[in-house]
PDB file of C-alpha atoms and ligand atoms in Angstrom:
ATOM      1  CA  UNK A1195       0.000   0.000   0.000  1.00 91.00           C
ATOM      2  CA  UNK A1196       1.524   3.348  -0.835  1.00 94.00           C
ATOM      3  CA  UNK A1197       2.446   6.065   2.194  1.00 96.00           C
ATOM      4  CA  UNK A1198      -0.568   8.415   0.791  1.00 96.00           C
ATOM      5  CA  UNK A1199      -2.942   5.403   0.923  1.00 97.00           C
ATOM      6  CA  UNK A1200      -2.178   4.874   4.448  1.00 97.00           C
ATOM      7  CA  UNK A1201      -2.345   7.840   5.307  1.00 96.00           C
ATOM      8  CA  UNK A1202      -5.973   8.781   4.051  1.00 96.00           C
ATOM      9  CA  UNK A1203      -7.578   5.360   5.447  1.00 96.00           C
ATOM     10  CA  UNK A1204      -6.471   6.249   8.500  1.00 96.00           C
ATOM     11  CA  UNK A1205      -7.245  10.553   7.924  1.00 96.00           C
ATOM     12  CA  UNK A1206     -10.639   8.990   6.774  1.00 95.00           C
ATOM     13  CA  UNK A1207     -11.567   6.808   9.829  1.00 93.00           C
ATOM     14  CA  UNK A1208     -13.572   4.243   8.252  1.00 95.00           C
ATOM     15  CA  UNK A1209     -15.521   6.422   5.422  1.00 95.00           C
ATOM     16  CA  UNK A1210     -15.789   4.247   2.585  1.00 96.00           C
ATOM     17  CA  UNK A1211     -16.726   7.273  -0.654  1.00 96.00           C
ATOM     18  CA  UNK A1212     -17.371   5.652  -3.621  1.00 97.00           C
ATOM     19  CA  UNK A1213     -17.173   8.710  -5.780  1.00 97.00           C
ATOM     20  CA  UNK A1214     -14.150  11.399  -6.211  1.00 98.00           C
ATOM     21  CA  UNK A1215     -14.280  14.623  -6.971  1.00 96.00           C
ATOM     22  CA  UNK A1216     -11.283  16.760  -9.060  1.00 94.00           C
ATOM     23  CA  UNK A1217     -11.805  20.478  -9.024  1.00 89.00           C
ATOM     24  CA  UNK A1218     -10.839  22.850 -11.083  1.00 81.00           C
ATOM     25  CA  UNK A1219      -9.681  26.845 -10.640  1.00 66.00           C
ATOM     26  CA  UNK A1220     -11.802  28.634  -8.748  1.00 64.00           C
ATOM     27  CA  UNK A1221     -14.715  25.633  -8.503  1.00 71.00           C
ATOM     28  CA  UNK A1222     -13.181  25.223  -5.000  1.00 72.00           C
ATOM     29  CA  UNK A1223     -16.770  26.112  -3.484  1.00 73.00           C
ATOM     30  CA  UNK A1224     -18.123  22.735  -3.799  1.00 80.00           C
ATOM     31  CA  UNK A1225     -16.150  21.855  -1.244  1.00 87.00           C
ATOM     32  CA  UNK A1226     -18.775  23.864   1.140  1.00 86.00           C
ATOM     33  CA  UNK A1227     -21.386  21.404   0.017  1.00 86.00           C
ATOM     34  CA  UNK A1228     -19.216  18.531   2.261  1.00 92.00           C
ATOM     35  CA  UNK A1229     -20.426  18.047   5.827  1.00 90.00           C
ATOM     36  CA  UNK A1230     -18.480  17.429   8.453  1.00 91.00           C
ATOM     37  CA  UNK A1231     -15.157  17.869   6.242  1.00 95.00           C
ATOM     38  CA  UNK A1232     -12.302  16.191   6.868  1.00 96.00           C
ATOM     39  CA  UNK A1233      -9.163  18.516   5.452  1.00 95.00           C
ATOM     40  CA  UNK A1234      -6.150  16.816   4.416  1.00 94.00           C
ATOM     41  CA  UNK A1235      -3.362  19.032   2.678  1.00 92.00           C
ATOM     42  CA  UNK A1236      -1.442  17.237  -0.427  1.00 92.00           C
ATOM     43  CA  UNK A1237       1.848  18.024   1.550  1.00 91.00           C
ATOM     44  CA  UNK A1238       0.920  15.689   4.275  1.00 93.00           C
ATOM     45  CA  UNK A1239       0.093  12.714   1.535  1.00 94.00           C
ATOM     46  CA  UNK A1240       3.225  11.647   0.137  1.00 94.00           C
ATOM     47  CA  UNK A1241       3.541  11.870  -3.936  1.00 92.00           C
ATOM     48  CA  UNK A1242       0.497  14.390  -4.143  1.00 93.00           C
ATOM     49  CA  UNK A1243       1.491  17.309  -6.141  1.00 89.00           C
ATOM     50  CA  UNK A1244       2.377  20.347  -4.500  1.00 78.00           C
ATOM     51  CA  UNK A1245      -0.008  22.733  -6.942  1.00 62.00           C
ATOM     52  CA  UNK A1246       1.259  26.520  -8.343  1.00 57.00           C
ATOM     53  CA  UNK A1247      -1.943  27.585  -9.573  1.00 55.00           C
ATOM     54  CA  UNK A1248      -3.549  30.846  -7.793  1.00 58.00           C
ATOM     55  CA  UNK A1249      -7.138  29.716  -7.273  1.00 53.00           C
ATOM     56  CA  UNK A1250      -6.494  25.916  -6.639  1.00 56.00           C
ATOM     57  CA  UNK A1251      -6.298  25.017  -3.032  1.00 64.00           C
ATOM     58  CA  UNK A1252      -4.786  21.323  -2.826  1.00 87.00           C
ATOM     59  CA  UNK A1253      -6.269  19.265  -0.085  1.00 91.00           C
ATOM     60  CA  UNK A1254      -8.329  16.634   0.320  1.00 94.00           C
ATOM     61  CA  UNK A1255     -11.483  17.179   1.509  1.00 94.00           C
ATOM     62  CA  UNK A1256     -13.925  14.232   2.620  1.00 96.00           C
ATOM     63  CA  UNK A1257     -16.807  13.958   4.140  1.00 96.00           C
ATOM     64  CA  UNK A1258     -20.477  13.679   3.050  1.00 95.00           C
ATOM     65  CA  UNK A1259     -22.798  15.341   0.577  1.00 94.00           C
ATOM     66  CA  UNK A1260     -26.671  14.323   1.286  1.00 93.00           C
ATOM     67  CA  UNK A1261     -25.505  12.062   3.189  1.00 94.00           C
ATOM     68  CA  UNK A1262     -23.449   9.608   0.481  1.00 96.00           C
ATOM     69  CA  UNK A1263     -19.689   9.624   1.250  1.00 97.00           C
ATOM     70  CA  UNK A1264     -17.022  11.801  -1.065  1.00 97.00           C
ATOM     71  CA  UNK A1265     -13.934  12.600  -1.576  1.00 97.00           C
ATOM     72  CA  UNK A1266     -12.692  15.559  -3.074  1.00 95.00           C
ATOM     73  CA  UNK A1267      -9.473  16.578  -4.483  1.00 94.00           C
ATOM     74  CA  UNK A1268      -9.658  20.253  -4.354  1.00 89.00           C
ATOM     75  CA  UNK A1269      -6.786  21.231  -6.986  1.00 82.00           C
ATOM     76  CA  UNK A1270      -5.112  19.934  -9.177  1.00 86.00           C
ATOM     77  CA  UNK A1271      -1.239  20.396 -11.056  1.00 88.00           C
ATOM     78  CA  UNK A1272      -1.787  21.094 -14.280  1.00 92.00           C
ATOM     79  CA  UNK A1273       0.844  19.734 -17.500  1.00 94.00           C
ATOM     80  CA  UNK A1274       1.935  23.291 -17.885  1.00 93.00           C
ATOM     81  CA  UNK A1275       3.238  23.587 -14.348  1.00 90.00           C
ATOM     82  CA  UNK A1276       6.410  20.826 -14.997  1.00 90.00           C
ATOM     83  CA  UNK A1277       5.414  19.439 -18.063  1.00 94.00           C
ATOM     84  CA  UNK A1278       4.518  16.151 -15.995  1.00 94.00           C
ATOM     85  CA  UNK A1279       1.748  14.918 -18.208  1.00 96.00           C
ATOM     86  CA  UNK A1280       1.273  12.426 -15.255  1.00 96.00           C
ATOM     87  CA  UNK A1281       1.452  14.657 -12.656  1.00 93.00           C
ATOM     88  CA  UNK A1282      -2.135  13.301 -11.185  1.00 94.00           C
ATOM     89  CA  UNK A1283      -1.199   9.744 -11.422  1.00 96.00           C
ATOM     90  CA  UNK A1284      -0.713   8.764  -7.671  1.00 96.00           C
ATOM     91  CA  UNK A1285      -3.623  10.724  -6.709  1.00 96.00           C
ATOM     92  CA  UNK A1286      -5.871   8.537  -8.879  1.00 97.00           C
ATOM     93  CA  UNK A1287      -3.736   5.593  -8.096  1.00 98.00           C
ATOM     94  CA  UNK A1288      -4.630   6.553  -3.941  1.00 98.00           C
ATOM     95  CA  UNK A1289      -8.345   7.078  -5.010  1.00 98.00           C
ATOM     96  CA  UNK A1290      -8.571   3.727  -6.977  1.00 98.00           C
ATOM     97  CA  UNK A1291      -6.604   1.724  -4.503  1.00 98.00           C
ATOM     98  CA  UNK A1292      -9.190   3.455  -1.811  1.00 97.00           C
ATOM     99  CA  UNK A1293     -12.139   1.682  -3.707  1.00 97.00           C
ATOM    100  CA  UNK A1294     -13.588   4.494  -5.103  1.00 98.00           C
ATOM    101  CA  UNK A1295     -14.950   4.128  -8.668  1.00 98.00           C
ATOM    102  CA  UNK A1296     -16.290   6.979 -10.338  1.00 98.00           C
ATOM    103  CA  UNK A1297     -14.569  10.312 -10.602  1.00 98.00           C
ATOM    104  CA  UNK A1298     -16.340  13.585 -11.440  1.00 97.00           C
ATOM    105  CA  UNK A1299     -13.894  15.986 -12.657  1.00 97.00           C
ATOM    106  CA  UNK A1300     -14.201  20.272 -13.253  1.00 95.00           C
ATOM    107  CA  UNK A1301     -12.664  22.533 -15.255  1.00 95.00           C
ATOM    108  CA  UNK A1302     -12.547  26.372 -16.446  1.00 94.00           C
ATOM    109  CA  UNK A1303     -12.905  26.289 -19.811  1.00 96.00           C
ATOM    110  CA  UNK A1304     -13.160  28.767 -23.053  1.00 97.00           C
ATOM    111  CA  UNK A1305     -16.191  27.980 -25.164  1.00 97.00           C
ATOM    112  CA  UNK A1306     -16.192  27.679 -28.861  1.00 98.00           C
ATOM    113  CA  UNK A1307     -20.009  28.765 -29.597  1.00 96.00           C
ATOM    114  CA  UNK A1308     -22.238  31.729 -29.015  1.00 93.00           C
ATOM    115  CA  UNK A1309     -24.823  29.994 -27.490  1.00 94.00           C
ATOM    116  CA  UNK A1310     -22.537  28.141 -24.710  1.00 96.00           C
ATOM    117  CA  UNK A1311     -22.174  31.704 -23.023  1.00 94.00           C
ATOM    118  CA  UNK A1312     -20.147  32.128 -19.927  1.00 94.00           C
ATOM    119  CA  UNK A1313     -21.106  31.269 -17.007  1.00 93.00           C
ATOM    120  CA  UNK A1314     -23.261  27.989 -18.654  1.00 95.00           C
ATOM    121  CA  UNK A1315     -21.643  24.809 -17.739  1.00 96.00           C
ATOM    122  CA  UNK A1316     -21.090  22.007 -20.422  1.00 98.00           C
ATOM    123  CA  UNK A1317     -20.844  18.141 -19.673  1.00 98.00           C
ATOM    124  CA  UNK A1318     -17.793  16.765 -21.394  1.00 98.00           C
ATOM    125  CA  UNK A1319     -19.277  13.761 -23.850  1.00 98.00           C
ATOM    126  CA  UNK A1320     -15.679  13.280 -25.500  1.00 98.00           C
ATOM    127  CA  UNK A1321     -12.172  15.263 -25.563  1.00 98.00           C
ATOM    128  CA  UNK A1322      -9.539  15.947 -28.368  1.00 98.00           C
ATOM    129  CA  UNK A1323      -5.948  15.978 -27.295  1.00 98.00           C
ATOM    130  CA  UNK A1324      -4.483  18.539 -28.471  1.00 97.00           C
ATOM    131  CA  UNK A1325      -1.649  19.013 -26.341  1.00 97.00           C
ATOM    132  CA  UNK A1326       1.232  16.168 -28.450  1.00 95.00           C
ATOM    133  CA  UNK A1327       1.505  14.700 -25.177  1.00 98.00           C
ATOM    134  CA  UNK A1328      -0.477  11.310 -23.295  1.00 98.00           C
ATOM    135  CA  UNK A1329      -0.214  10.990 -19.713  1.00 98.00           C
ATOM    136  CA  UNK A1330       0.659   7.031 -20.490  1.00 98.00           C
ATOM    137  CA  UNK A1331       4.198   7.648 -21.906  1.00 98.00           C
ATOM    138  CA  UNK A1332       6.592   5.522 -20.594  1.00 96.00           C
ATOM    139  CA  UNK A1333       4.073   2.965 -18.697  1.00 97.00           C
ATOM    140  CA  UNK A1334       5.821   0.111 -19.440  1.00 97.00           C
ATOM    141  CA  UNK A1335       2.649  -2.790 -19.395  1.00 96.00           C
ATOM    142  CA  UNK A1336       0.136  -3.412 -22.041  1.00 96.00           C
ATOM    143  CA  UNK A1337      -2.362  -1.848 -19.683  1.00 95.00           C
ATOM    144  CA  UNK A1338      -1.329   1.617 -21.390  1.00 97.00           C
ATOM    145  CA  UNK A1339      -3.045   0.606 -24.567  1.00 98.00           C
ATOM    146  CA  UNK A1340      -6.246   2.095 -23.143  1.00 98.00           C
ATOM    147  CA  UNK A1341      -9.406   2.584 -24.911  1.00 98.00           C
ATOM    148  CA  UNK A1342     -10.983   5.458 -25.152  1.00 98.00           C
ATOM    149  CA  UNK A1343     -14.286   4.869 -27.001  1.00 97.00           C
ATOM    150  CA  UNK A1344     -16.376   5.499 -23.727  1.00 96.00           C
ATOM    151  CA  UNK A1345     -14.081   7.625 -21.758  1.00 98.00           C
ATOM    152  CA  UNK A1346     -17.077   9.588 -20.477  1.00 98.00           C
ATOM    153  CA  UNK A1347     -19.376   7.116 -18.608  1.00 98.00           C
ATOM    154  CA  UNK A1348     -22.821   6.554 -20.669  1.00 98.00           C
ATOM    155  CA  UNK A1349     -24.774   6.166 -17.912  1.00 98.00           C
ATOM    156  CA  UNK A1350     -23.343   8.956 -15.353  1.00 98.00           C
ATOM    157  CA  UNK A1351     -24.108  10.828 -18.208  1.00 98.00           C
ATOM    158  CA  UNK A1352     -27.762   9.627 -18.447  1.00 98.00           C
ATOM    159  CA  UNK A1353     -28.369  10.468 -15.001  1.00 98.00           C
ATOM    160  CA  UNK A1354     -26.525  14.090 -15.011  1.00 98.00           C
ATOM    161  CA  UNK A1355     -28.795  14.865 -17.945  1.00 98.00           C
ATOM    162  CA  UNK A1356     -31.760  13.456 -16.330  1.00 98.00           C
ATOM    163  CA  UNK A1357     -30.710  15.601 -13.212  1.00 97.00           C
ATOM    164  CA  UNK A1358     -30.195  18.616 -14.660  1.00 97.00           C
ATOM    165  CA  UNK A1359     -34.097  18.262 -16.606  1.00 97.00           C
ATOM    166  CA  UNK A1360     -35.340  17.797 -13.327  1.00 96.00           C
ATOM    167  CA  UNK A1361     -33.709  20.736 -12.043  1.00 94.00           C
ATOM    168  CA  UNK A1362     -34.045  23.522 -14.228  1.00 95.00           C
ATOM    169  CA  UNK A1363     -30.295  23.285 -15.137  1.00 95.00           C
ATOM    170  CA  UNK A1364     -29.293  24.239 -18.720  1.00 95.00           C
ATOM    171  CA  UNK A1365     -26.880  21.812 -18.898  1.00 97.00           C
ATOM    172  CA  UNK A1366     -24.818  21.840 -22.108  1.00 97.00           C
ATOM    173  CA  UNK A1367     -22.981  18.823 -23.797  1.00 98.00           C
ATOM    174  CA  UNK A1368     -19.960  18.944 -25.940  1.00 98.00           C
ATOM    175  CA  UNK A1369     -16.322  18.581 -26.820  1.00 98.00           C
ATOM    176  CA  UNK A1370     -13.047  19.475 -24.778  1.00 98.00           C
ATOM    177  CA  UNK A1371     -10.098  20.041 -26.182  1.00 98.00           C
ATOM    178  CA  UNK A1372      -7.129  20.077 -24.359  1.00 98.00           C
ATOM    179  CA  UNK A1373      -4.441  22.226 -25.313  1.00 98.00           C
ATOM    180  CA  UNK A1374      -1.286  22.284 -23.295  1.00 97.00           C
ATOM    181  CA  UNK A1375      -1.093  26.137 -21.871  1.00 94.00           C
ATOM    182  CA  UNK A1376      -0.508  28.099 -19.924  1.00 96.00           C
ATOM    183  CA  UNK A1377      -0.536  30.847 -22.678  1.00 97.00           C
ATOM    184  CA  UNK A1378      -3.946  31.155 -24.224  1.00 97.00           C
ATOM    185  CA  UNK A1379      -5.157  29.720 -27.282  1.00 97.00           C
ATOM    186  CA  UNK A1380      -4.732  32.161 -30.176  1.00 97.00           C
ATOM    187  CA  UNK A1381      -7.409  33.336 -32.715  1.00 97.00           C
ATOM    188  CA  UNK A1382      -6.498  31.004 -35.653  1.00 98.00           C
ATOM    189  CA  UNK A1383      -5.903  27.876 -32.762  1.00 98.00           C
ATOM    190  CA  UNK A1384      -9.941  28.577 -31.700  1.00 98.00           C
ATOM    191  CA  UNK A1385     -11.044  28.473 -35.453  1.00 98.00           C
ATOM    192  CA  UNK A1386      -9.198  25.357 -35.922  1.00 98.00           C
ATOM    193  CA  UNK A1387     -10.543  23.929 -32.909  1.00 98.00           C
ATOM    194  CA  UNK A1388     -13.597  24.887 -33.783  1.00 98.00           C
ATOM    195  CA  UNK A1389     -13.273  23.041 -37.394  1.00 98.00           C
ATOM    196  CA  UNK A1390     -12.070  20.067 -35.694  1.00 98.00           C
ATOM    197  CA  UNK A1391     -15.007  19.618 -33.911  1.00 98.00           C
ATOM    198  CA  UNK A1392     -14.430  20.908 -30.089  1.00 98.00           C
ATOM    199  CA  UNK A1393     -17.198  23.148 -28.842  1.00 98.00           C
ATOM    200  CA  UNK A1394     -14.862  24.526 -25.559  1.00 98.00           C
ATOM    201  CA  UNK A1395     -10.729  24.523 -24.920  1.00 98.00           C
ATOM    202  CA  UNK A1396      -9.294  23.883 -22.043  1.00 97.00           C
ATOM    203  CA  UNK A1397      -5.850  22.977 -19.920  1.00 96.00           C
ATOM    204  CA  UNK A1398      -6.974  20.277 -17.711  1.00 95.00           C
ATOM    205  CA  UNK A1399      -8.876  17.373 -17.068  1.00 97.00           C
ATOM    206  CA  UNK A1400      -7.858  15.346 -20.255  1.00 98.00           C
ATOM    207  CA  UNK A1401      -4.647  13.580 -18.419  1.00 98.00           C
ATOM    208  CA  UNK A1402      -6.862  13.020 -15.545  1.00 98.00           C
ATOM    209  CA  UNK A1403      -9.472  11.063 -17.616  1.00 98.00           C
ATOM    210  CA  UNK A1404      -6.505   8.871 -19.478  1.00 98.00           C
ATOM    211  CA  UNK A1405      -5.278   8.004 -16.081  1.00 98.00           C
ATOM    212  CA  UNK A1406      -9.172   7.163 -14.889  1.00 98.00           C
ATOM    213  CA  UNK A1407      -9.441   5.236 -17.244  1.00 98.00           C
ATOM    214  CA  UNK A1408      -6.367   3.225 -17.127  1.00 98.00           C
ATOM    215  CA  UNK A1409      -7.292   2.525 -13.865  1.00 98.00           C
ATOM    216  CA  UNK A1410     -10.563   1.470 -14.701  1.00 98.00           C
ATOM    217  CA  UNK A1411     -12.356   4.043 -12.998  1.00 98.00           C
ATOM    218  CA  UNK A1412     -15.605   5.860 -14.196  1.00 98.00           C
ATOM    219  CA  UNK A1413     -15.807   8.942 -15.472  1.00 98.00           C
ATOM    220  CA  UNK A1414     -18.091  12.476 -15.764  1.00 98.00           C
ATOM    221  CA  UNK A1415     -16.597  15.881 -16.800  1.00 98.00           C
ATOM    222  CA  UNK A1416     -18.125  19.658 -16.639  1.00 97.00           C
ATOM    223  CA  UNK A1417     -16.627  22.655 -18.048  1.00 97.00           C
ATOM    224  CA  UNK A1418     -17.431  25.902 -16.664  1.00 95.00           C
ATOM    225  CA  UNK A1419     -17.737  28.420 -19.201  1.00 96.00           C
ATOM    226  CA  UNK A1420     -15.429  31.771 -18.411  1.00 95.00           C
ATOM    227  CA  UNK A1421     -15.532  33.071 -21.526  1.00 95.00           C
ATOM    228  CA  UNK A1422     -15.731  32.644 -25.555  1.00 96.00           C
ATOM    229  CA  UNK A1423     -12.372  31.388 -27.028  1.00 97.00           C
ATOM    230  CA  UNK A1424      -9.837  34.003 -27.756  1.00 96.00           C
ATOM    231  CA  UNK A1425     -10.650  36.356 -30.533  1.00 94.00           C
ATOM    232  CA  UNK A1426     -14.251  35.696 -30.762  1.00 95.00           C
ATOM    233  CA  UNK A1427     -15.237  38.281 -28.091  1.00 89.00           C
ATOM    234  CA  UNK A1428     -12.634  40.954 -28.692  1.00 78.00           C
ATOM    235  CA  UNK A1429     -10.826  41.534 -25.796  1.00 84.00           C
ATOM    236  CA  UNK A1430      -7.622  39.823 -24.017  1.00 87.00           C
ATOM    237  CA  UNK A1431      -8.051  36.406 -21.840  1.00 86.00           C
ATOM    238  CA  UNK A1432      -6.636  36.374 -18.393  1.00 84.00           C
ATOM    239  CA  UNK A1433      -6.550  33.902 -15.330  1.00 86.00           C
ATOM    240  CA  UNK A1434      -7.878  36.837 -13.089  1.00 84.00           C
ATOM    241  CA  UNK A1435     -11.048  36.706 -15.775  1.00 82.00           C
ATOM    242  CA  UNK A1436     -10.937  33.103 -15.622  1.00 81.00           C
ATOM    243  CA  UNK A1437     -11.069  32.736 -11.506  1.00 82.00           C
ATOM    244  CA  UNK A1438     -14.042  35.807 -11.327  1.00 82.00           C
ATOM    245  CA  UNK A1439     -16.092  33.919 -13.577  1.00 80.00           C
ATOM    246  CA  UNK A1440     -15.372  30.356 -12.649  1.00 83.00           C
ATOM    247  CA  UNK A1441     -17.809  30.841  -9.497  1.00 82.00           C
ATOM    248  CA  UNK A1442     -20.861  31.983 -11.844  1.00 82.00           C
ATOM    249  CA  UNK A1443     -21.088  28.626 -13.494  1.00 85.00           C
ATOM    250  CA  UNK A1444     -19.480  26.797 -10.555  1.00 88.00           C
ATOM    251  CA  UNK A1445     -22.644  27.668  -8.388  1.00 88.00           C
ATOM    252  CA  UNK A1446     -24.678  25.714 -11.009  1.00 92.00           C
ATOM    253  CA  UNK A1447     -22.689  23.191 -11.048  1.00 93.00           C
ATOM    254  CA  UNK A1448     -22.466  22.831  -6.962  1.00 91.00           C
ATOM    255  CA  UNK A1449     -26.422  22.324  -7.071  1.00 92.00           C
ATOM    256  CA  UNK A1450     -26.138  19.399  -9.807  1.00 94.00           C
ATOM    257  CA  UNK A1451     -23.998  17.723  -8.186  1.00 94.00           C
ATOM    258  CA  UNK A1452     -25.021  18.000  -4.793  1.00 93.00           C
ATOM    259  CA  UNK A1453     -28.703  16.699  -6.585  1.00 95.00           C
ATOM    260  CA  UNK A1454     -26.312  13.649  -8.335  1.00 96.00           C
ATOM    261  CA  UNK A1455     -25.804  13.124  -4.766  1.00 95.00           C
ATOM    262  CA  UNK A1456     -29.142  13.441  -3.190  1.00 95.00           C
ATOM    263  CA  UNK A1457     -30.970  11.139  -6.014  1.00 93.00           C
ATOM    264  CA  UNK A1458     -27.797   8.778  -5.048  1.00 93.00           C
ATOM    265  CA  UNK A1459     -29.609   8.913  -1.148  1.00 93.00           C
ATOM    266  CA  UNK A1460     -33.128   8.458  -2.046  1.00 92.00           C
ATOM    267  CA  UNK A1461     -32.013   5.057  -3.675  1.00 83.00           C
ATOM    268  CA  UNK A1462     -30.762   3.346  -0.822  1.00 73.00           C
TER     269      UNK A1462
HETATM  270  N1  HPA B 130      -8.603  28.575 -22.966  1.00 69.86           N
HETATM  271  C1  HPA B 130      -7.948  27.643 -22.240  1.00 69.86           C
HETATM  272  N2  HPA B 130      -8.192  27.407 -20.967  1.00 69.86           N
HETATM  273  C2  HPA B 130      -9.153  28.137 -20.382  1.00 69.86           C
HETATM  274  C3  HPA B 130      -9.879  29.120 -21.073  1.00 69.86           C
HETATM  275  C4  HPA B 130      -9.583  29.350 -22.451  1.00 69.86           C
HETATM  276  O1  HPA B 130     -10.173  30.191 -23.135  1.00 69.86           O
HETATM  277  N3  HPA B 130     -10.763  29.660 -20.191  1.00 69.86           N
HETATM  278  C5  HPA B 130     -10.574  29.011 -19.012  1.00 69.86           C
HETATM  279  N4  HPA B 130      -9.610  28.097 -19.115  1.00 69.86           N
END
């Protein structure tokens, strides 16, 4: 068992989550949703990343949400911090080797069309990596041959959608693609994403999901919407426009899945 697995079965005292949760800049408010919190900071765990990213706290936060048990990785390192493609790996390794298996990851992303305005959130139904890199380089067992066809769970996707209806949540669906950072996209790189099929760009999330699914864990994924791709709006992009707006659409998303959790309750 690995240091940082130890270390959270005992930090956890005998909760047993099922899901994970990976949040993104400036989503950190879902962590509010958690009762009775239990805070664990990534430099207590060994081999968690120590994260650079104003707006990403990095801890662990667990405890319960209506009742059904979570943990929640609040922060994440990002490629363009070290150029670790991998840097999330023994995170997800700790959260798969805790039993846990389905992740719900979060992201500030750019969108690619009018009508996915910021502040809307957009469920991820399939990713384009963009970035020339694969978080599986250099995995030495056949394992890293990992397909990709359902990456983003079918049915946690039913049920978001079915959530959101019931809700009054205009959730979007669409494409991510994941483009290495940190600088912004440029004008010509969003109309070529755009032609390739993505409907929002992003830094994140993408590794995290090759990793999930190499270890066999279940994935959703929501963008929040900060703003239209560059060049499509005019003005310059910027991580301080970026965290401001991340909370807008992060509220929305808070309330679905706080109701993913609460339809989890009234099951069993
Ligand atoms: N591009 C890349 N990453 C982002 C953006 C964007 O426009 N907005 C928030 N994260």
């Amino acid at each position: 068992m690995k240091p940082a697995t130890r270390e959270l079965v005992r930090r956890l005292d005998g909760l047993m989550p099922e899901t994970a949760l990976i949040l993104g800049s400036g989503l950190g408010s879902l962590v509010e949703a958690v009762a009775m919190p239990i805070r664990i900071p990534y430099r207590d765990l060994p081999g968690f990343p120590e994260g650079g990213v104003s707006g990403h706290a990095g801890e662990v936060v667990a405890g319960e949400i209506a009742g059904i048990p979570v943990l929640i990785l609040s922060g994440r390192v990002h490629y363009y911090e070290k150029g670790d493609p991998a840097a999330m790996r023994t995170p997800l390794e700790v959260v798969h080797a805790l039993g846990i298996t389905s992740v719900i990851l979060t992201n500030a992303a750019g969108s690619l069309h009018e009508e996915i305005a910021p502040g809307s959130v957009m469920m991820i139904s399939d990713h384009i990596n963009f970035s020339g890199t694969n978080p599986l380089i250099g995995e030495p067992s056949d394992d890293r041959f990992v397909g990709m066809t359902s990456a983003y769970d079918h049915d946690l996707r039913t049920r978001f959608r079915a959530i959101a209806k019931a809700q009054n949540i205009g959730l979007k669906e669409g494409v991510y693609m994941w483009f290495s950072g940190p600088s912004f996209e440029t004008p010509a790189e969003i109309r070529a994403a755009r032609m390739l099929g993505a409907d929002a760009v992003g830094m994140s999330t993408v590794p995290e999901v090759i990793l999930s699914r190499f270890l066999g864990l279940r994935c959703a994924a929501f963008s929040v919407i900060t703003n239209y791709g560059a060049g499509m709006s005019g003005g310059e992009l910027s991580h301080a426009e970026t965290k401001e707006m991340a909370p807008k659409g992060g509220e929305m998303l808070g309330r679905l899945i706080a109701a993913f959790f609460e339809e989890q309750a009234a099951k069993v």
